[in-house]
Amino acid sequence: MRVLIVEDEPKLAALLRRGLTEEGYAADVAPTGEDALWMAAATPYDAIVLDIVLPGIDGLEVCRALRDRDVWAPVVMLTARGAVGDRVTGIDAGADDYLTKPFSFAELLARLRALARRGAGEPPSIVEVGSLRLDPAARKVWRREVEVMLSTKEFALLEQLMRRPGQVLSRLDLLEHAWDFAYENRSNVIDVYIRYLREKIDRPFGVTSIETVRGAGYRLRSDGGVA
Ligand code: CA
């Protein structure tokens, strides 16, 4: 198993490399995000340990860029202590797991083993509902062949709806899944974003796909909406 360590602190990088080597892994160190990008393009790593705080492009950007370039090695993101936002954005950026600094080496090994078991190299599959198509990895959405630009929140909301077409999802369901934690926990926030979504994925195409179910929530038509 070959691991890329992306960490700018030389001491920590050396420690991780030595530890992994002792465990029988092959390990390389990239001190910057730029190095990580070319190294990951040149070598098929089985896993990438990626620090979020790097000089130049940060870990989140590196992770997004890797996924954009079709590098699907599992990524363990190293985040600052208690930075919930980091963890959430890390997962959004395409990381598979995260560890909060300071972490024990045993913990990192356990995560790497778990990721190796899970199997790498599989891009998350594209979700299709009627003429709506959503690519979770590239974070892109199309209605018919037209790409629709969505904000992060709109995208998260649509993804939830598209993963359960034909089902009624309550505002709470949508809030919990699309927002990850109590962000803007107001009852009308979902209604507002549903309106934005309709303006982008339905109205310009003369389609109705998101239905309001009175007193219950919202439902994406399982045919993806018809004109
Ligand atoms: Ca760092």
PDB file of C-alpha atoms and ligand atoms in Angstrom:
ATOM      1  CA  MET A   1       0.000   0.000   0.000  1.00  0.00           C
ATOM      2  CA  ARG A   2       1.432   3.319  -1.085  1.00  0.00           C
ATOM      3  CA  VAL A   3       0.489   6.443   0.837  1.00  0.00           C
ATOM      4  CA  LEU A   4       1.024  10.099   0.031  1.00  0.00           C
ATOM      5  CA  ILE A   5       1.457  12.358   3.056  1.00  0.00           C
ATOM      6  CA  VAL A   6       0.658  15.994   2.349  1.00  0.00           C
ATOM      7  CA  GLU A   7       2.003  17.980   5.263  1.00  0.00           C
ATOM      8  CA  ASP A   8       4.165  21.085   5.386  1.00  0.00           C
ATOM      9  CA  GLU A   9       5.438  20.639   8.947  1.00  0.00           C
ATOM     10  CA  PRO A  10       8.677  18.709   8.341  1.00  0.00           C
ATOM     11  CA  LYS A  11       8.727  17.073  11.773  1.00  0.00           C
ATOM     12  CA  LEU A  12       5.212  15.701  11.578  1.00  0.00           C
ATOM     13  CA  ALA A  13       5.678  14.661   7.949  1.00  0.00           C
ATOM     14  CA  ALA A  14       8.877  12.769   8.821  1.00  0.00           C
ATOM     15  CA  LEU A  15       7.213  11.129  11.804  1.00  0.00           C
ATOM     16  CA  LEU A  16       4.275   9.929   9.748  1.00  0.00           C
ATOM     17  CA  ARG A  17       6.507   8.691   6.985  1.00  0.00           C
ATOM     18  CA  ARG A  18       8.706   6.750   9.374  1.00  0.00           C
ATOM     19  CA  GLY A  19       5.707   5.267  11.159  1.00  0.00           C
ATOM     20  CA  LEU A  20       4.054   4.163   7.932  1.00  0.00           C
ATOM     21  CA  THR A  21       7.292   2.721   6.575  1.00  0.00           C
ATOM     22  CA  GLU A  22       7.727   0.700   9.764  1.00  0.00           C
ATOM     23  CA  GLU A  23       4.239  -0.681   9.236  1.00  0.00           C
ATOM     24  CA  GLY A  24       5.224  -1.838   5.784  1.00  0.00           C
ATOM     25  CA  TYR A  25       3.655   0.972   3.770  1.00  0.00           C
ATOM     26  CA  ALA A  26       5.446   2.875   1.065  1.00  0.00           C
ATOM     27  CA  ALA A  27       5.141   6.551   1.928  1.00  0.00           C
ATOM     28  CA  ASP A  28       5.996   9.768   0.104  1.00  0.00           C
ATOM     29  CA  VAL A  29       5.801  13.298   1.444  1.00  0.00           C
ATOM     30  CA  ALA A  30       4.465  16.307  -0.435  1.00  0.00           C
ATOM     31  CA  PRO A  31       5.232  19.531   1.459  1.00  0.00           C
ATOM     32  CA  THR A  32       2.775  21.655  -0.524  1.00  0.00           C
ATOM     33  CA  GLY A  33      -0.574  21.255  -2.244  1.00  0.00           C
ATOM     34  CA  GLU A  34       1.030  21.863  -5.634  1.00  0.00           C
ATOM     35  CA  ASP A  35       3.472  19.006  -5.023  1.00  0.00           C
ATOM     36  CA  ALA A  36       0.609  16.792  -3.928  1.00  0.00           C
ATOM     37  CA  LEU A  37      -1.246  17.405  -7.191  1.00  0.00           C
ATOM     38  CA  TRP A  38       1.587  16.426  -9.500  1.00  0.00           C
ATOM     39  CA  MET A  39       2.687  13.531  -7.311  1.00  0.00           C
ATOM     40  CA  ALA A  40      -0.828  12.097  -7.126  1.00  0.00           C
ATOM     41  CA  ALA A  41      -1.163  12.456 -10.892  1.00  0.00           C
ATOM     42  CA  ALA A  42       2.120  10.634 -11.465  1.00  0.00           C
ATOM     43  CA  THR A  43       1.705   7.794  -8.942  1.00  0.00           C
ATOM     44  CA  PRO A  44      -1.400   5.736  -8.198  1.00  0.00           C
ATOM     45  CA  TYR A  45      -1.535   6.104  -4.402  1.00  0.00           C
ATOM     46  CA  ASP A  46      -3.738   3.821  -2.348  1.00  0.00           C
ATOM     47  CA  ALA A  47      -4.442   6.570   0.154  1.00  0.00           C
ATOM     48  CA  ILE A  48      -3.658  10.225   0.738  1.00  0.00           C
ATOM     49  CA  VAL A  49      -3.205  11.831   4.161  1.00  0.00           C
ATOM     50  CA  LEU A  50      -3.970  15.475   3.567  1.00  0.00           C
ATOM     51  CA  ASP A  51      -3.431  18.318   6.003  1.00  0.00           C
ATOM     52  CA  ILE A  52      -5.951  21.113   5.653  1.00  0.00           C
ATOM     53  CA  VAL A  53      -3.542  23.931   6.550  1.00  0.00           C
ATOM     54  CA  LEU A  54      -0.875  24.193   3.867  1.00  0.00           C
ATOM     55  CA  PRO A  55       1.015  27.097   2.339  1.00  0.00           C
ATOM     56  CA  GLY A  56      -0.378  28.069  -1.073  1.00  0.00           C
ATOM     57  CA  ILE A  57      -3.434  26.052  -2.002  1.00  0.00           C
ATOM     58  CA  ASP A  58      -4.964  24.480   1.100  1.00  0.00           C
ATOM     59  CA  GLY A  59      -6.058  20.909   1.712  1.00  0.00           C
ATOM     60  CA  LEU A  60      -9.651  21.538   0.690  1.00  0.00           C
ATOM     61  CA  GLU A  61      -8.600  22.952  -2.659  1.00  0.00           C
ATOM     62  CA  VAL A  62      -6.170  20.081  -3.149  1.00  0.00           C
ATOM     63  CA  CYS A  63      -8.909  17.557  -2.467  1.00  0.00           C
ATOM     64  CA  ARG A  64     -11.307  19.204  -4.911  1.00  0.00           C
ATOM     65  CA  ALA A  65      -8.596  19.457  -7.547  1.00  0.00           C
ATOM     66  CA  LEU A  66      -7.705  15.768  -7.127  1.00  0.00           C
ATOM     67  CA  ARG A  67     -11.320  14.724  -7.643  1.00  0.00           C
ATOM     68  CA  ASP A  68     -11.627  17.077 -10.610  1.00  0.00           C
ATOM     69  CA  ARG A  69      -8.603  15.341 -12.110  1.00  0.00           C
ATOM     70  CA  ASP A  70     -10.121  11.921 -11.542  1.00  0.00           C
ATOM     71  CA  VAL A  71      -7.803  10.930  -8.716  1.00  0.00           C
ATOM     72  CA  TRP A  72     -10.017   8.763  -6.484  1.00  0.00           C
ATOM     73  CA  ALA A  73      -7.523   7.559  -3.905  1.00  0.00           C
ATOM     74  CA  PRO A  74      -9.201   7.722  -0.491  1.00  0.00           C
ATOM     75  CA  VAL A  75      -8.311  10.916   1.356  1.00  0.00           C
ATOM     76  CA  VAL A  76      -7.956  11.246   5.115  1.00  0.00           C
ATOM     77  CA  MET A  77      -8.090  14.935   5.937  1.00  0.00           C
ATOM     78  CA  LEU A  78      -6.201  16.280   8.953  1.00  0.00           C
ATOM     79  CA  THR A  79      -8.157  19.073  10.587  1.00  0.00           C
ATOM     80  CA  ALA A  80      -7.644  21.444  13.478  1.00  0.00           C
ATOM     81  CA  ARG A  81      -9.030  20.557  16.847  1.00  0.00           C
ATOM     82  CA  GLY A  82     -12.770  21.086  17.146  1.00  0.00           C
ATOM     83  CA  ALA A  83     -13.121  22.723  13.744  1.00  0.00           C
ATOM     84  CA  VAL A  84     -16.477  21.195  12.823  1.00  0.00           C
ATOM     85  CA  GLY A  85     -16.680  23.428   9.794  1.00  0.00           C
ATOM     86  CA  ASP A  86     -13.395  21.995   8.506  1.00  0.00           C
ATOM     87  CA  ARG A  87     -14.662  18.465   8.801  1.00  0.00           C
ATOM     88  CA  VAL A  88     -17.873  19.215   6.990  1.00  0.00           C
ATOM     89  CA  THR A  89     -16.172  21.138   4.214  1.00  0.00           C
ATOM     90  CA  GLY A  90     -13.557  18.395   3.994  1.00  0.00           C
ATOM     91  CA  ILE A  91     -16.214  15.807   3.284  1.00  0.00           C
ATOM     92  CA  ASP A  92     -17.887  18.219   0.850  1.00  0.00           C
ATOM     93  CA  ALA A  93     -14.570  18.634  -0.942  1.00  0.00           C
ATOM     94  CA  GLY A  94     -14.404  14.889  -1.497  1.00  0.00           C
ATOM     95  CA  ALA A  95     -12.461  13.619   1.519  1.00  0.00           C
ATOM     96  CA  ASP A  96     -13.376  10.126   2.737  1.00  0.00           C
ATOM     97  CA  ASP A  97     -12.464  10.550   6.366  1.00  0.00           C
ATOM     98  CA  TYR A  98     -10.878  13.023   8.712  1.00  0.00           C
ATOM     99  CA  LEU A  99      -8.733  13.061  11.817  1.00  0.00           C
ATOM    100  CA  THR A 100      -8.509  15.886  14.292  1.00  0.00           C
ATOM    101  CA  LYS A 101      -5.041  17.050  15.276  1.00  0.00           C
ATOM    102  CA  PRO A 102      -3.435  15.969  17.531  1.00  0.00           C
ATOM    103  CA  PHE A 103      -4.193  12.330  16.698  1.00  0.00           C
ATOM    104  CA  SER A 104      -2.519   9.093  17.640  1.00  0.00           C
ATOM    105  CA  PHE A 105      -0.600   7.244  14.996  1.00  0.00           C
ATOM    106  CA  ALA A 106      -2.593   4.091  15.833  1.00  0.00           C
ATOM    107  CA  GLU A 107      -5.761   5.991  14.981  1.00  0.00           C
ATOM    108  CA  LEU A 108      -4.382   7.046  11.604  1.00  0.00           C
ATOM    109  CA  LEU A 109      -3.380   3.455  10.851  1.00  0.00           C
ATOM    110  CA  ALA A 110      -6.846   2.235  11.772  1.00  0.00           C
ATOM    111  CA  ARG A 111      -8.458   4.772   9.420  1.00  0.00           C
ATOM    112  CA  LEU A 112      -6.093   3.860   6.592  1.00  0.00           C
ATOM    113  CA  ARG A 113      -6.830   0.153   7.031  1.00  0.00           C
ATOM    114  CA  ALA A 114     -10.563   0.810   7.046  1.00  0.00           C
ATOM    115  CA  LEU A 115     -10.313   2.840   3.851  1.00  0.00           C
ATOM    116  CA  ALA A 116      -8.194   0.164   2.193  1.00  0.00           C
ATOM    117  CA  ARG A 117     -10.805  -2.461   3.085  1.00  0.00           C
ATOM    118  CA  ARG A 118     -13.577  -0.308   1.727  1.00  0.00           C
ATOM    119  CA  GLY A 119     -11.724  -0.204  -1.546  1.00  0.00           C
ATOM    120  CA  ALA A 120     -10.554   2.845  -3.381  1.00  0.00           C
ATOM    121  CA  GLY A 121     -10.797   4.089  -6.868  1.00  0.00           C
ATOM    122  CA  GLU A 122     -14.552   4.244  -7.230  1.00  0.00           C
ATOM    123  CA  PRO A 123     -15.917   7.633  -8.082  1.00  0.00           C
ATOM    124  CA  PRO A 124     -19.331   8.172  -6.487  1.00  0.00           C
ATOM    125  CA  SER A 125     -21.863   7.316  -9.126  1.00  0.00           C
ATOM    126  CA  ILE A 126     -24.006   9.764 -11.003  1.00  0.00           C
ATOM    127  CA  VAL A 127     -27.619  10.076  -9.879  1.00  0.00           C
ATOM    128  CA  GLU A 128     -30.317  10.385 -12.534  1.00  0.00           C
ATOM    129  CA  VAL A 129     -33.993  11.178 -12.089  1.00  0.00           C
ATOM    130  CA  GLY A 130     -35.787  11.733 -15.378  1.00  0.00           C
ATOM    131  CA  SER A 131     -33.983  14.478 -17.230  1.00  0.00           C
ATOM    132  CA  LEU A 132     -32.119  15.593 -14.099  1.00  0.00           C
ATOM    133  CA  ARG A 133     -28.591  14.354 -13.691  1.00  0.00           C
ATOM    134  CA  LEU A 134     -26.319  15.005 -10.712  1.00  0.00           C
ATOM    135  CA  ASP A 135     -22.639  14.153 -10.373  1.00  0.00           C
ATOM    136  CA  PRO A 136     -21.765  14.166  -6.641  1.00  0.00           C
ATOM    137  CA  ALA A 137     -18.028  13.964  -7.271  1.00  0.00           C
ATOM    138  CA  ALA A 138     -17.760  16.788  -9.771  1.00  0.00           C
ATOM    139  CA  ARG A 139     -20.583  18.650  -7.996  1.00  0.00           C
ATOM    140  CA  LYS A 140     -22.381  19.279 -11.237  1.00  0.00           C
ATOM    141  CA  VAL A 141     -26.030  19.187 -12.207  1.00  0.00           C
ATOM    142  CA  TRP A 142     -27.691  19.019 -15.594  1.00  0.00           C
ATOM    143  CA  ARG A 143     -31.286  19.389 -16.752  1.00  0.00           C
ATOM    144  CA  ARG A 144     -31.394  17.560 -20.074  1.00  0.00           C
ATOM    145  CA  GLU A 145     -27.969  18.420 -21.501  1.00  0.00           C
ATOM    146  CA  VAL A 146     -27.799  21.872 -19.943  1.00  0.00           C
ATOM    147  CA  GLU A 147     -25.531  22.359 -16.962  1.00  0.00           C
ATOM    148  CA  VAL A 148     -27.228  24.218 -14.112  1.00  0.00           C
ATOM    149  CA  MET A 149     -25.108  26.227 -11.692  1.00  0.00           C
ATOM    150  CA  LEU A 150     -26.142  25.689  -8.082  1.00  0.00           C
ATOM    151  CA  SER A 151     -24.803  27.008  -4.793  1.00  0.00           C
ATOM    152  CA  THR A 152     -23.428  24.509  -2.275  1.00  0.00           C
ATOM    153  CA  LYS A 153     -26.662  24.519  -0.291  1.00  0.00           C
ATOM    154  CA  GLU A 154     -28.877  24.193  -3.342  1.00  0.00           C
ATOM    155  CA  PHE A 155     -26.744  21.319  -4.525  1.00  0.00           C
ATOM    156  CA  ALA A 156     -26.935  19.533  -1.164  1.00  0.00           C
ATOM    157  CA  LEU A 157     -30.694  19.938  -1.094  1.00  0.00           C
ATOM    158  CA  LEU A 158     -31.190  18.677  -4.621  1.00  0.00           C
ATOM    159  CA  GLU A 159     -28.912  15.719  -3.934  1.00  0.00           C
ATOM    160  CA  GLN A 160     -31.097  14.699  -0.983  1.00  0.00           C
ATOM    161  CA  LEU A 161     -34.233  14.923  -3.096  1.00  0.00           C
ATOM    162  CA  MET A 162     -32.672  13.055  -6.015  1.00  0.00           C
ATOM    163  CA  ARG A 163     -31.482  10.226  -3.803  1.00  0.00           C
ATOM    164  CA  ARG A 164     -35.084   9.576  -2.727  1.00  0.00           C
ATOM    165  CA  PRO A 165     -37.281  10.405  -5.706  1.00  0.00           C
ATOM    166  CA  GLY A 166     -41.013  10.065  -5.209  1.00  0.00           C
ATOM    167  CA  GLN A 167     -40.690  10.197  -1.418  1.00  0.00           C
ATOM    168  CA  VAL A 168     -41.956  13.003   0.745  1.00  0.00           C
ATOM    169  CA  LEU A 169     -39.126  14.523   2.740  1.00  0.00           C
ATOM    170  CA  SER A 170     -39.956  16.724   5.697  1.00  0.00           C
ATOM    171  CA  ARG A 171     -38.243  20.052   6.173  1.00  0.00           C
ATOM    172  CA  LEU A 172     -36.414  18.526   9.118  1.00  0.00           C
ATOM    173  CA  ASP A 173     -35.153  15.598   6.995  1.00  0.00           C
ATOM    174  CA  LEU A 174     -33.856  18.010   4.421  1.00  0.00           C
ATOM    175  CA  LEU A 175     -32.355  20.334   6.981  1.00  0.00           C
ATOM    176  CA  GLU A 176     -30.528  17.524   8.764  1.00  0.00           C
ATOM    177  CA  HIS A 177     -29.124  15.917   5.665  1.00  0.00           C
ATOM    178  CA  ALA A 178     -28.328  18.887   3.553  1.00  0.00           C
ATOM    179  CA  TRP A 179     -26.999  21.115   6.283  1.00  0.00           C
ATOM    180  CA  ASP A 180     -25.114  18.564   8.385  1.00  0.00           C
ATOM    181  CA  PHE A 181     -25.375  20.533  11.582  1.00  0.00           C
ATOM    182  CA  ALA A 182     -27.640  23.137  13.050  1.00  0.00           C
ATOM    183  CA  TYR A 183     -26.917  25.797  10.505  1.00  0.00           C
ATOM    184  CA  GLU A 184     -29.523  28.492  10.043  1.00  0.00           C
ATOM    185  CA  ASN A 185     -31.974  26.380  11.950  1.00  0.00           C
ATOM    186  CA  ARG A 186     -35.013  28.357  10.957  1.00  0.00           C
ATOM    187  CA  SER A 187     -38.135  26.679   9.747  1.00  0.00           C
ATOM    188  CA  ASN A 188     -38.334  28.613   6.502  1.00  0.00           C
ATOM    189  CA  VAL A 189     -34.765  28.149   5.305  1.00  0.00           C
ATOM    190  CA  ILE A 190     -35.698  25.032   3.354  1.00  0.00           C
ATOM    191  CA  ASP A 191     -38.651  26.818   1.736  1.00  0.00           C
ATOM    192  CA  VAL A 192     -36.340  29.586   0.633  1.00  0.00           C
ATOM    193  CA  TYR A 193     -33.835  27.196  -0.927  1.00  0.00           C
ATOM    194  CA  ILE A 194     -36.572  25.121  -2.548  1.00  0.00           C
ATOM    195  CA  ARG A 195     -37.718  28.322  -4.228  1.00  0.00           C
ATOM    196  CA  TYR A 196     -34.168  29.011  -5.469  1.00  0.00           C
ATOM    197  CA  LEU A 197     -33.928  25.459  -6.771  1.00  0.00           C
ATOM    198  CA  ARG A 198     -37.206  25.683  -8.666  1.00  0.00           C
ATOM    199  CA  GLU A 199     -35.985  28.891 -10.273  1.00  0.00           C
ATOM    200  CA  LYS A 200     -32.926  27.057 -11.534  1.00  0.00           C
ATOM    201  CA  ILE A 201     -33.844  23.474 -12.338  1.00  0.00           C
ATOM    202  CA  ASP A 202     -37.530  23.835 -13.241  1.00  0.00           C
ATOM    203  CA  ARG A 203     -38.696  27.232 -14.387  1.00  0.00           C
ATOM    204  CA  PRO A 204     -36.190  27.873 -17.195  1.00  0.00           C
ATOM    205  CA  PHE A 205     -37.083  24.470 -18.640  1.00  0.00           C
ATOM    206  CA  GLY A 206     -40.856  24.817 -18.263  1.00  0.00           C
ATOM    207  CA  VAL A 207     -40.890  21.825 -15.923  1.00  0.00           C
ATOM    208  CA  THR A 208     -42.320  21.100 -12.477  1.00  0.00           C
ATOM    209  CA  SER A 209     -40.322  18.573 -10.533  1.00  0.00           C
ATOM    210  CA  ILE A 210     -40.355  19.601  -6.870  1.00  0.00           C
ATOM    211  CA  GLU A 211     -43.814  19.241  -5.388  1.00  0.00           C
ATOM    212  CA  THR A 212     -44.996  20.780  -2.134  1.00  0.00           C
ATOM    213  CA  VAL A 213     -46.849  18.269   0.011  1.00  0.00           C
ATOM    214  CA  ARG A 214     -48.938  20.331   2.381  1.00  0.00           C
ATOM    215  CA  GLY A 215     -48.124  19.829   6.026  1.00  0.00           C
ATOM    216  CA  ALA A 216     -45.503  17.194   5.182  1.00  0.00           C
ATOM    217  CA  GLY A 217     -42.672  18.594   3.133  1.00  0.00           C
ATOM    218  CA  TYR A 218     -41.362  18.275  -0.400  1.00  0.00           C
ATOM    219  CA  ARG A 219     -41.153  15.530  -2.976  1.00  0.00           C
ATOM    220  CA  LEU A 220     -39.160  15.255  -6.149  1.00  0.00           C
ATOM    221  CA  ARG A 221     -41.315  13.639  -8.842  1.00  0.00           C
ATOM    222  CA  SER A 222     -39.863  10.266  -9.706  1.00  0.00           C
ATOM    223  CA  ASP A 223     -40.077  11.130 -13.402  1.00  0.00           C
ATOM    224  CA  GLY A 224     -37.832  14.123 -12.693  1.00  0.00           C
ATOM    225  CA  GLY A 225     -40.570  16.535 -13.738  1.00  0.00           C
ATOM    226  CA  VAL A 226     -42.548  16.873 -16.909  1.00  0.00           C
ATOM    227  CA  ALA A 227     -43.260  19.912 -19.001  1.00  0.00           C
TER     228      ALA A 227
HETATM  229 CA    CA B   1       0.145  22.083   8.024  1.00  0.00          CA
END
